[in-house]
């Protein structure tokens, strides 16, 4: 078969998989491999078999895009049983990654040889699944459950060295892994007996079972409602309580039930969406990013300091610039204190902290940015301030330097107009805390050079971020949708819900915090300033700020924080204030169910997402999902707002929005044209992408 080619060297049949880009085990690969194994067994001139691969990966696993599709024979378990049942020994020659079904292929072999850079793992847990082709039954028998279970629970790969120590590999060779695998296969054939397999040579001990049960108990305690953790425990327990065949049947049943689970479908959507977001219109591999060897950050406030830390953490020297010494000292001290927390937690050594601090060069005055390859402005969110900074940068920055603003919603072209280098000016919007949150919105205004965008995306990845290229527009993608949720939350208070009820609805959905606890944490005065600058009113939020209740930093906001407690308590004065505002607005308050609250919070966000797609501010619905998962802690197992909307049904959401718009008399709540069209067609946002 095209994807598998077999050559015979000195009586060893070498079956090479060549299915770019990562040798995923699609139907054609499975069929080709099954044919190659059968043919080698029928060939009297063959004494042993090697499974090898072309390209950078051994095998990246089952083809995730096939899940949920009608099965095509041979199934992966059947293929692996055929490999295991081969009368002639089969040895896996591993280079690159052997993940998921790829490692399960290796486990079904009679021996495994790898190059030093190989990585072996069973990441299915990250897709809401469990290994579904014998991994839960073979791995514990090969390396003991006490080792195998944590490896499947974390989904993290192990190095070749670790795999050798654990007994997962027979050999690690510096080069020519195929020849080494052939030698091992010949040696196994020379033994003249049925080759041992990881399913039969395992020695199961009571001590191992006890160790596993203790790990399982802890895992179940932390499962956080994910069904695949319990499934993994049940599958691995079968190793100790059932025959291999019965255990395999248990694994298969559990796996197939997880494949249809909504949470796994969401996680598989996120897997592909995270890769699609990297494909930027008009920017192919031919567009080379500019070299970034040094950076400058203007503004040593919370955001500027966090951004400077991103560069230091990535080993890039960064000049941190302020206008006044006190502000600069505060910024540096805040960075140092933040690193100290990591040192106390043991996630950073003192030496590493010291090194990173040397990479951050404090300086006064914008002239210090002159030598930087990229300058990120993180100054006050006021257009005049930004225009003044960019006007100066235009004069002093080195030719070709990327000039980026970290603004969270201001107009990038207006900022760029203050310079004579529009081709170098774009937005790089980090999310607070900048040294932690993964999302980076790369705002691409008209007129910016493609290689400047490519540079920002490449730099974002180097800083450990998930860069999403978005169009210019108020609030770009994330904050523009967040504003809808914030308005909806305010409306809910006046209409009858209480802060803790609104927050509970989102926490119950899977968010870490609700909108009011979040506002109290960030500071209610932040939104208040922004509303005043834009002439917007929010009766409850404004009243709370007028009372000086800015949140945790003032000991009270929507909630009370006694003695600086982190968890807020209900505040009778706030609830009385809400009741009074409702009366002033002629509203008869009523109670809301958690479902109603959730719909009223999320539907308007989805509607704004539809408008963002109509305006091509986001290229795909999946990009919006990636923004919300990486910038606002939307639970990945819910797939993101647009995936969630598809799972609810766009007709349901359109109807709810229409009803709310009529009830409140707010036309802005009416379904966007795109949403209305897809709903009328019985279609989904997913239909807008090639994968849909
Ligand atoms: N199935 C389908 N497509 C895959 C794939 C897979 N398993 N892995 C990667 N791709 C695509 C990816 O979408 C992208 O496509 C291209 O390959 C390059 O990927 C039965 C049930 C291997 C470490 O979870 O971790 O086996 O965008 O950009 O950065 O028990 O891909 O080019 O069109 O990520 O070099 C378990 C998933 C599956 C591993 C390479 N396996 N893949 O990283 O490239 S479930 C996994 C990865 C399973 C069995 C169970 C990474 C990589 P496009 P990339 P990369």
XYZ file of C-alpha atoms and ligand atoms in Angstrom:
747
model
C 0.000 0.000 0.000
C 1.350 3.513 -0.836
C 1.717 4.556 2.760
C 3.662 1.472 3.786
C 6.706 0.242 1.892
C 8.481 -3.004 2.785
C 12.067 -3.970 2.003
C 13.760 -7.204 3.080
C 17.331 -7.021 4.361
C 19.089 -10.204 5.431
C 15.771 -12.020 6.068
C 14.321 -9.060 8.020
C 11.248 -7.377 6.493
C 11.321 -3.639 7.216
C 7.833 -2.095 6.905
C 8.188 1.701 6.728
C 5.200 3.970 7.382
C 5.227 7.177 5.353
C 2.058 9.176 6.046
C 3.048 12.854 6.378
C 3.014 14.956 8.427
C 3.072 12.745 11.536
C 2.301 9.167 10.423
C -1.158 9.196 12.025
C -2.771 5.761 11.946
C -5.544 6.475 9.465
C -7.451 3.626 7.835
C -5.051 3.342 4.879
C -2.048 3.100 7.194
C -3.752 0.404 9.276
C -4.688 -1.551 6.169
C -1.176 -1.213 4.753
C 0.468 -2.284 7.990
C -1.841 -5.295 8.371
C -1.006 -6.359 4.817
C 2.725 -5.912 5.406
C 2.672 -8.052 8.576
C 0.618 -10.784 6.866
C 2.873 -10.752 3.817
C 6.060 -10.977 5.894
C 4.626 -13.910 7.837
C 3.766 -15.683 4.585
C 7.221 -15.045 3.109
C 9.532 -17.997 3.791
C 12.470 -15.693 3.068
C 11.582 -13.543 6.059
C 12.563 -14.513 9.615
C 11.738 -11.279 11.457
C 9.972 -7.924 10.993
C 10.718 -4.290 11.819
C 8.121 -1.490 11.847
C 9.846 1.780 10.996
C 8.678 5.216 9.854
C 9.701 8.100 7.640
C 9.654 11.737 8.712
C 10.021 13.397 12.105
C 7.546 11.265 14.049
C 7.430 7.517 14.566
C 3.611 7.583 14.832
C 1.589 10.449 16.363
C -1.322 8.215 17.237
C -4.706 7.325 15.816
C -6.017 9.829 13.286
C -8.034 12.107 15.583
C -10.053 13.405 12.641
C -11.485 9.895 12.123
C -13.129 9.709 15.567
C -16.885 9.660 15.379
C -16.731 8.586 11.732
C -17.988 5.116 10.660
C -15.276 2.538 11.543
C -13.036 1.243 8.745
C -11.339 -2.173 9.184
C -8.966 -3.100 10.540
C -9.590 -1.352 13.819
C -6.429 -0.398 15.625
C -6.925 -3.055 18.334
C -7.359 -5.726 15.657
C -4.209 -4.563 13.885
C -2.245 -4.636 17.132
C -3.538 -8.115 17.977
C -2.260 -9.230 14.539
C 1.179 -7.747 15.263
C 1.274 -9.447 18.664
C 0.103 -12.762 17.184
C 2.779 -12.664 14.482
C 4.753 -15.942 14.544
C 7.791 -13.939 13.447
C 9.106 -11.368 15.945
C 8.191 -7.726 15.225
C 10.388 -4.913 16.561
C 9.529 -1.190 16.548
C 12.247 1.232 15.354
C 11.310 4.534 17.040
C 12.534 8.005 16.100
C 10.694 11.167 17.120
C 7.400 10.742 18.933
C 5.518 7.503 19.581
C 2.233 8.841 20.981
C -1.147 7.325 21.687
C -1.877 4.607 19.159
C 1.743 5.031 18.014
C 3.050 3.834 21.355
C 0.350 1.164 21.390
C 1.758 -0.163 18.092
C 5.168 -0.353 19.749
C 3.666 -2.085 22.802
C 2.119 -4.770 20.598
C 5.573 -5.443 19.142
C 7.937 -7.973 20.647
C 10.701 -5.430 21.105
C 11.299 -1.673 20.978
C 14.425 0.277 20.002
C 14.658 4.090 19.891
C 16.952 7.002 19.141
C 17.953 9.257 22.074
C 15.572 12.095 21.086
C 12.505 9.861 20.960
C 9.532 10.625 23.192
C 6.946 8.024 24.154
C 3.546 8.795 25.651
C -0.166 8.122 25.887
C -1.756 11.632 25.709
C -5.331 10.428 25.182
C -6.387 11.824 28.584
C -5.835 15.334 27.144
C -8.456 14.613 24.491
C -11.001 13.466 27.080
C -10.247 9.845 26.178
C -8.188 6.906 27.427
C -5.832 4.739 25.350
C -8.163 2.636 23.198
C -5.911 0.041 21.578
C -4.509 -2.003 24.412
C -2.396 0.693 26.060
C -4.163 0.401 29.427
C -3.610 -3.394 29.401
C -0.133 -3.730 27.912
C 1.741 -0.801 29.490
C 1.065 -1.787 33.143
C 2.147 -5.341 32.358
C 5.387 -4.048 30.838
C 6.448 -1.316 33.276
C 4.114 -1.924 36.262
C 0.902 -0.028 36.945
C 2.585 2.244 39.483
C 4.566 3.714 36.570
C 2.061 3.213 33.762
C -0.977 4.775 35.452
C 0.641 8.193 36.185
C 1.970 8.252 32.614
C -1.544 7.727 31.197
C -3.122 10.067 33.762
C -0.802 12.988 32.933
C -0.644 12.241 29.231
C 2.927 13.534 29.293
C 5.542 11.690 27.193
C 8.720 10.233 28.695
C 12.195 10.545 27.187
C 13.970 7.624 25.573
C 16.294 7.423 28.563
C 13.420 7.269 31.022
C 11.655 4.696 28.834
C 14.785 2.542 28.819
C 15.051 2.756 32.612
C 11.375 1.811 32.963
C 11.693 -1.202 30.674
C 9.496 0.375 27.994
C 12.415 0.234 25.564
C 14.859 -2.608 24.994
C 17.570 -0.381 23.599
C 18.460 3.245 22.841
C 20.977 3.590 19.999
C 22.822 6.759 18.893
C 21.962 6.300 15.223
C 20.505 3.971 12.585
C 17.631 2.778 14.714
C 16.319 0.536 11.893
C 19.517 -1.539 11.762
C 19.488 -1.877 15.553
C 15.842 -2.957 15.456
C 16.669 -5.490 12.736
C 19.461 -6.945 14.868
C 17.097 -7.330 17.836
C 14.453 -8.911 15.585
C 16.997 -11.387 14.248
C 18.098 -12.240 17.794
C 14.492 -12.864 18.841
C 13.975 -15.044 15.786
C 17.143 -16.970 16.591
C 15.674 -17.915 19.979
C 13.346 -20.152 18.024
C 10.441 -19.732 20.480
C 7.244 -17.731 20.459
C 8.272 -14.088 21.007
C 7.254 -12.627 24.379
C 4.819 -9.700 24.287
C 4.043 -6.891 26.734
C 0.695 -8.609 27.237
C 2.153 -11.911 28.330
C 5.443 -11.165 30.017
C 4.037 -8.883 32.666
C 4.505 -9.985 36.256
C 1.564 -8.558 38.217
C 2.213 -8.202 41.940
C -0.056 -7.350 44.885
C 2.371 -4.577 45.817
C 1.939 -3.035 42.381
C -1.829 -3.263 42.672
C -1.781 -1.537 46.072
C 0.434 1.224 44.699
C -1.931 1.657 41.761
C -5.045 1.759 43.985
C -3.504 4.522 46.083
C -2.719 6.543 42.943
C -6.201 5.842 41.585
C -7.858 7.119 44.755
C -5.933 10.376 44.512
C -6.709 10.707 40.813
C -10.431 10.239 41.360
C -10.376 12.858 44.103
C -8.893 15.370 41.622
C -10.876 14.209 38.553
C -12.876 17.441 38.491
C -15.835 15.717 36.871
C -13.920 14.412 33.857
C -15.327 10.899 33.131
C -12.168 9.650 31.458
C -10.257 9.594 34.750
C -12.695 7.076 36.233
C -12.582 5.156 32.962
C -8.793 4.985 33.122
C -8.950 3.684 36.677
C -11.485 1.010 35.690
C -9.438 -0.065 32.670
C -6.146 -0.334 34.551
C -7.836 -2.121 37.468
C -8.915 -4.791 34.966
C -5.230 -5.651 34.533
C -5.304 -7.047 38.068
C -8.830 -8.492 38.099
C -9.383 -9.976 34.648
C -7.705 -11.857 31.830
C -5.922 -9.820 29.165
C -8.764 -10.410 26.663
C -11.450 -9.412 29.176
C -9.442 -6.344 30.138
C -9.099 -5.319 26.511
C -12.873 -5.598 26.105
C -13.386 -3.358 29.147
C -10.936 -0.807 27.733
C -12.638 -0.839 24.318
C -16.102 -0.336 25.797
C -14.924 2.562 27.950
C -12.998 4.143 25.054
C -15.940 3.990 22.654
C -18.228 5.586 25.227
C -15.749 8.441 25.718
C -15.373 9.088 21.970
C -19.038 10.146 21.881
C -18.801 12.253 25.082
C -19.335 16.000 24.495
C -16.261 16.878 26.559
C -13.988 14.767 24.393
C -15.521 16.196 21.226
C -14.791 19.658 22.616
C -11.176 18.814 23.459
C -10.642 17.294 20.003
C -12.070 20.493 18.488
C -9.607 22.530 20.572
C -6.720 20.334 19.421
C -7.401 21.168 15.783
C -8.434 24.782 16.443
C -5.107 25.431 18.192
C -3.333 24.280 15.041
C -5.588 26.116 12.622
C -5.106 29.397 14.479
C -1.439 29.209 13.493
C -2.441 29.539 9.819
C -2.592 33.251 9.099
C -4.131 34.526 5.868
C -1.407 35.640 3.447
C 1.459 34.585 5.704
C 2.986 31.339 4.509
C 6.432 29.891 5.230
C 7.840 32.196 2.522
C 7.273 35.225 4.816
C 10.317 35.277 7.057
C 10.000 36.806 10.553
C 12.482 39.488 11.535
C 15.269 38.639 13.984
C 14.392 39.520 17.601
C 17.497 39.587 19.777
C 16.453 42.346 22.173
C 13.276 44.056 23.342
C 12.050 47.142 25.126
C 8.866 47.594 27.135
C 7.513 51.057 27.777
C 5.673 51.255 31.084
C 6.658 49.317 34.198
C 3.140 48.903 35.546
C 1.448 45.535 36.123
C 1.175 44.772 32.402
C 4.562 46.217 31.406
C 6.300 44.318 34.182
C 4.551 41.084 33.257
C 5.489 41.522 29.592
C 9.119 42.213 30.512
C 9.077 38.956 32.502
C 7.882 37.086 29.400
C 11.012 38.218 27.554
C 13.337 37.460 30.470
C 11.723 34.029 30.872
C 12.439 33.378 27.181
C 16.058 34.518 27.603
C 15.605 37.727 25.578
C 17.234 40.847 27.066
C 14.618 43.523 27.676
C 14.870 47.197 28.598
C 12.064 48.249 30.941
C 11.365 51.936 30.533
C 9.561 54.447 32.744
C 9.458 58.224 32.952
C 10.065 58.450 36.706
C 12.510 56.616 38.953
C 9.902 55.756 41.602
C 7.624 54.108 39.047
C 10.587 52.237 37.592
C 11.700 51.016 41.025
C 8.143 49.904 41.815
C 8.026 47.980 38.563
C 11.314 46.213 39.159
C 10.396 45.400 42.756
C 7.056 43.962 41.603
C 8.856 41.712 39.112
C 11.336 40.572 41.753
C 8.529 39.810 44.192
C 6.663 37.843 41.535
C 9.725 35.722 40.854
C 10.132 35.218 44.618
C 6.717 33.575 44.731
C 7.907 31.087 42.102
C 11.103 30.493 44.067
C 9.087 29.861 47.243
C 6.878 27.441 45.316
C 9.998 25.655 44.058
C 9.190 26.282 40.411
C 12.174 28.637 39.990
C 15.668 28.454 41.461
C 17.324 31.490 43.001
C 19.996 31.312 40.311
C 17.382 31.314 37.547
C 15.663 34.282 39.156
C 18.969 36.162 39.371
C 19.711 35.422 35.721
C 16.308 36.602 34.589
C 16.638 39.803 36.611
C 19.930 40.547 34.800
C 18.064 40.250 31.498
C 15.691 43.030 32.581
C 17.466 46.383 32.221
C 15.583 49.258 33.924
C 15.945 52.641 32.200
C 14.479 56.141 32.296
C 13.352 57.818 29.088
C 12.181 56.466 25.743
C 15.612 56.909 24.156
C 16.586 53.667 25.918
C 14.362 51.818 23.414
C 16.538 52.897 20.484
C 18.448 49.644 20.068
C 15.579 47.207 20.551
C 14.337 44.916 17.771
C 10.820 45.069 19.221
C 9.259 47.743 21.415
C 6.045 46.978 23.296
C 4.171 49.949 24.659
C 2.269 49.163 27.864
C 1.505 52.706 29.022
C -1.698 54.319 30.223
C -4.830 53.374 28.202
C -5.307 56.823 26.789
C -4.947 57.570 23.062
C -3.061 60.840 23.509
C -0.433 59.152 25.664
C 0.013 56.371 23.125
C 0.231 58.706 20.153
C 2.889 60.735 21.897
C 4.938 57.613 22.673
C 4.650 56.215 19.149
C 5.516 59.582 17.662
C 8.776 59.524 19.588
C 9.428 55.852 18.833
C 9.020 56.623 15.162
C 12.027 58.904 15.416
C 14.340 56.939 17.703
C 13.607 53.233 17.179
C 16.040 51.319 14.962
C 14.949 50.769 11.351
C 12.813 47.639 11.053
C 11.997 47.509 14.752
C 8.519 46.171 15.480
C 6.485 48.843 17.287
C 3.658 47.150 19.174
C 0.986 48.473 21.491
C -0.411 46.331 24.293
C -3.625 48.340 24.235
C -6.653 46.253 25.154
C -9.145 48.064 22.958
C -7.843 51.286 21.365
C -7.585 51.816 17.615
C -4.229 50.620 16.239
C -4.352 52.614 12.958
C -4.842 55.819 14.992
C -1.781 54.918 17.027
C 0.170 54.025 13.853
C -0.778 57.362 12.287
C 1.433 59.062 14.888
C 4.447 57.401 13.228
C 6.011 57.381 9.782
C 6.351 53.588 9.889
C 2.818 52.152 9.672
C 4.354 49.010 8.161
C 5.988 48.234 11.526
C 3.104 49.114 13.873
C 0.662 46.507 15.195
C -1.012 45.389 18.423
C 0.381 42.732 20.746
C -2.349 42.437 23.354
C -1.231 40.422 26.382
C -3.666 39.284 29.062
C -3.224 39.900 32.757
C -1.206 38.512 34.392
C 0.940 38.816 31.254
C 3.599 36.422 32.521
C 0.942 33.741 33.094
C -1.954 33.993 30.609
C -1.231 32.165 27.344
C -3.270 34.344 24.979
C -1.651 36.971 22.790
C -3.933 38.856 20.397
C -1.793 40.031 17.471
C -3.784 42.947 16.036
C -3.211 43.322 12.297
C -4.230 46.780 11.046
C -4.410 47.719 7.383
C -0.956 48.714 6.150
C 1.203 46.662 8.490
C 3.837 44.540 6.720
C 3.231 40.786 6.517
C 6.675 40.059 7.919
C 5.894 42.292 10.898
C 2.850 40.126 11.627
C 4.899 36.957 11.102
C 7.478 38.350 13.533
C 4.865 39.056 16.218
C 3.399 35.554 15.853
C 6.813 33.861 15.968
C 7.849 36.009 18.925
C 4.589 35.191 20.697
C 5.311 31.469 20.423
C 8.884 32.045 21.659
C 7.390 33.806 24.695
C 5.278 30.690 25.310
C 2.053 32.359 24.206
C -0.781 31.219 21.928
C -0.798 34.000 19.313
C -4.117 34.684 17.577
C -4.048 37.166 14.689
C -7.120 39.403 14.866
C -8.366 42.418 12.936
C -8.477 45.936 14.316
C -11.731 46.920 16.011
C -12.899 48.043 19.446
C -11.859 45.400 21.964
C -10.521 43.241 19.095
C -12.017 39.766 19.860
C -11.826 38.825 23.546
C -12.653 42.111 25.240
C -15.304 42.931 22.656
C -17.169 39.752 23.631
C -16.367 40.230 27.326
C -18.107 43.587 27.212
C -21.305 41.824 26.120
C -21.085 39.451 29.060
C -20.415 42.338 31.432
C -23.474 44.223 30.186
C -25.571 41.083 30.463
C -24.400 40.524 34.030
C -25.366 44.090 34.974
C -28.789 43.652 33.338
C -29.321 40.448 35.311
C -28.743 42.259 38.632
C -31.331 44.909 37.853
C -33.727 42.242 36.545
C -33.527 40.174 39.727
C -30.454 37.969 40.022
C -27.910 38.577 42.783
C -24.112 38.731 42.296
C -23.473 35.353 43.882
C -26.165 33.724 41.752
C -24.663 35.125 38.554
C -21.155 34.084 39.569
C -22.369 30.617 40.573
C -23.850 30.056 37.127
C -20.500 30.599 35.405
C -18.539 28.658 38.006
C -21.002 25.821 37.614
C -20.373 25.984 33.865
C -16.654 25.495 34.466
C -15.140 28.977 34.804
C -12.784 29.565 37.696
C -14.621 32.766 38.715
C -17.783 34.628 37.845
C -17.934 38.207 36.495
C -18.480 39.939 39.825
C -15.783 38.106 41.742
C -13.510 38.834 38.759
C -14.415 42.545 38.821
C -13.677 42.703 42.550
C -10.315 41.032 41.921
C -9.292 43.269 38.988
C -10.734 46.408 40.594
C -14.173 47.794 39.748
C -12.651 51.202 39.106
C -10.918 49.852 35.962
C -14.207 49.344 34.134
C -15.642 52.503 35.690
C -12.848 54.652 34.173
C -13.360 53.021 30.787
C -17.137 53.596 30.868
C -16.718 57.216 31.870
C -14.185 57.742 29.054
C -16.766 56.400 26.634
C -19.802 58.027 28.190
C -21.393 54.691 29.089
C -23.597 54.020 32.120
C -24.008 50.868 34.208
C -26.300 51.787 37.125
C -25.221 49.129 39.607
C -21.529 49.090 38.711
C -21.375 52.904 38.750
C -23.165 53.129 42.093
C -20.762 50.624 43.642
C -17.777 52.647 42.397
C -19.296 55.945 43.518
C -19.447 54.374 46.987
C -15.726 53.607 46.680
C -16.321 49.861 46.745
C -13.572 48.999 44.239
C -13.256 45.366 45.250
C -10.633 43.350 47.098
C -8.209 46.275 47.152
C -10.714 48.294 49.215
C -12.010 45.354 51.238
C -15.378 45.447 49.494
C -16.958 45.597 46.082
C -19.870 43.419 44.993
C -18.824 41.285 47.963
C -17.270 41.982 51.357
C -13.721 40.694 52.038
C -13.320 40.670 55.829
C -9.702 41.060 56.990
C -8.570 40.941 53.353
C -10.039 37.475 52.798
C -9.703 36.264 49.205
C -13.211 34.757 49.111
C -15.936 37.378 49.184
C -19.089 37.232 51.278
C -22.537 38.452 50.229
C -23.041 42.129 51.013
C -26.520 43.203 52.210
C -25.792 46.850 51.369
C -24.995 45.923 47.749
C -28.151 43.816 47.506
C -30.203 46.700 48.925
C -28.548 49.067 46.456
C -29.481 46.746 43.577
C -33.094 46.587 44.778
C -33.228 50.389 44.979
C -31.819 50.796 41.453
C -34.379 48.339 40.113
C -37.188 50.412 41.636
C -35.672 53.611 40.230
C -35.650 51.929 36.815
C -39.237 50.729 37.209
C -38.173 47.100 37.121
C -40.059 44.418 39.062
C -37.295 42.057 39.970
C -37.778 38.269 39.609
C -35.669 35.203 40.327
C -33.641 33.498 37.611
C -32.612 29.859 37.290
C -28.945 29.084 36.754
C -29.779 27.971 33.192
C -31.481 31.304 32.429
C -28.525 33.218 33.883
C -26.076 31.183 31.790
C -28.021 31.776 28.586
C -28.338 35.500 29.265
C -24.584 35.758 29.873
C -23.309 33.594 27.023
C -25.812 34.113 24.188
C -24.869 37.811 23.724
C -21.188 36.794 23.635
C -21.876 34.294 20.875
C -23.869 36.954 19.019
C -20.884 39.309 19.211
C -18.679 36.460 18.019
C -20.918 36.155 14.968
C -20.508 39.889 14.302
C -16.733 39.517 14.702
C -16.742 36.780 12.055
C -18.944 38.886 9.743
C -16.382 41.702 10.036
C -13.470 39.249 9.539
C -11.939 40.465 12.809
C -11.448 36.756 13.522
C -10.667 34.384 10.662
C -12.520 31.337 12.053
C -14.959 30.436 14.825
C -12.216 28.184 16.261
C -9.958 31.241 16.603
C -12.573 32.832 18.864
C -12.702 29.618 20.906
C -8.912 29.667 21.293
C -9.052 33.311 22.422
C -11.539 32.519 25.174
C -9.874 29.339 26.373
C -6.409 30.903 26.581
C -7.345 34.433 27.615
C -10.376 34.077 29.871
C -10.261 30.521 31.209
C -13.257 29.295 29.239
C -13.082 25.569 30.175
C -11.340 23.711 27.316
C -13.680 20.721 27.810
C -16.513 23.059 26.770
C -14.669 23.810 23.494
C -15.014 27.624 23.510
C -18.043 29.922 22.978
C -18.608 29.149 19.311
C -18.244 25.368 19.793
C -20.617 25.634 22.775
C -23.136 27.539 20.652
C -23.037 24.805 18.022
C -23.623 22.188 20.714
C -26.629 24.118 22.090
C -28.000 24.724 18.578
C -27.880 28.083 16.807
C -31.643 28.042 16.330
C -32.094 27.771 20.111
C -29.699 30.672 20.714
C -31.219 32.829 18.001
C -34.690 32.319 19.468
C -33.506 33.163 22.999
C -31.778 36.326 21.799
C -34.850 37.393 19.842
C -37.033 36.917 22.929
C -34.607 38.808 25.188
C -34.302 41.669 22.711
C -38.079 42.006 22.702
C -38.364 41.694 26.504
C -35.686 44.327 27.171
C -36.347 46.433 24.089
C -32.711 46.317 23.062
C -32.245 45.774 19.306
C -28.519 45.132 19.864
C -29.558 41.799 21.338
C -31.253 40.649 18.137
C -29.419 37.792 16.416
C -26.603 38.924 14.085
C -27.241 38.227 10.375
C -24.691 35.401 10.282
C -26.232 33.740 13.333
C -29.712 34.176 11.897
C -28.644 32.660 8.556
C -26.895 29.637 10.038
C -29.807 29.038 12.407
C -32.300 29.214 9.534
C -30.181 26.742 7.550
C -29.977 24.398 10.546
C -26.230 24.879 10.291
C -23.334 25.392 12.707
C -20.456 27.855 13.058
C -18.205 24.837 12.398
C -19.507 24.804 8.815
C -17.518 27.983 8.235
C -14.199 26.112 8.499
C -12.764 23.387 6.260
C -13.036 20.861 9.076
C -16.693 21.717 9.709
N -4.388 12.828 14.180
C -4.645 13.642 13.132
N -3.881 14.721 12.803
C -2.815 14.963 13.592
C -2.485 14.163 14.711
C -3.324 13.045 14.983
N -3.073 12.208 15.990
N -1.372 14.693 15.294
C -1.032 15.761 14.565
N -1.880 15.934 13.536
C -1.824 16.976 12.521
C -2.066 18.367 13.075
O -3.462 18.630 13.139
C -1.362 19.222 12.061
O -2.212 19.259 10.913
C -0.148 18.383 11.674
O -0.485 17.019 12.007
C 1.102 18.782 12.411
O 0.748 18.763 13.810
C -6.365 4.658 19.830
C -7.300 7.049 20.580
C 2.734 14.764 16.995
C 3.757 16.214 18.780
O -2.770 13.177 20.882
O 0.887 16.003 19.892
O -4.053 7.590 19.415
O -2.425 21.738 10.814
O 1.185 21.204 14.213
O 3.982 20.807 16.486
O -5.305 4.958 21.910
O 0.875 16.965 16.549
O -0.703 20.567 9.439
O -3.156 20.287 8.882
O 0.959 19.568 16.149
O 5.325 19.102 15.110
C -3.143 10.480 20.402
C -1.336 14.610 18.856
C -4.279 10.453 19.419
C -0.825 13.363 19.540
C 3.625 16.990 16.401
N -2.065 11.303 19.875
N -0.331 15.304 18.083
O 3.646 18.350 16.801
O 2.958 19.460 14.632
S -5.632 9.521 20.048
C -1.981 12.621 20.164
C 0.676 15.998 18.694
C -5.056 7.915 20.021
C -5.403 5.519 20.626
C -5.859 6.924 20.806
C 1.556 16.794 17.771
C 2.918 16.171 17.499
P -2.114 20.542 9.936
P 1.426 19.841 14.777
P 4.071 19.493 15.760
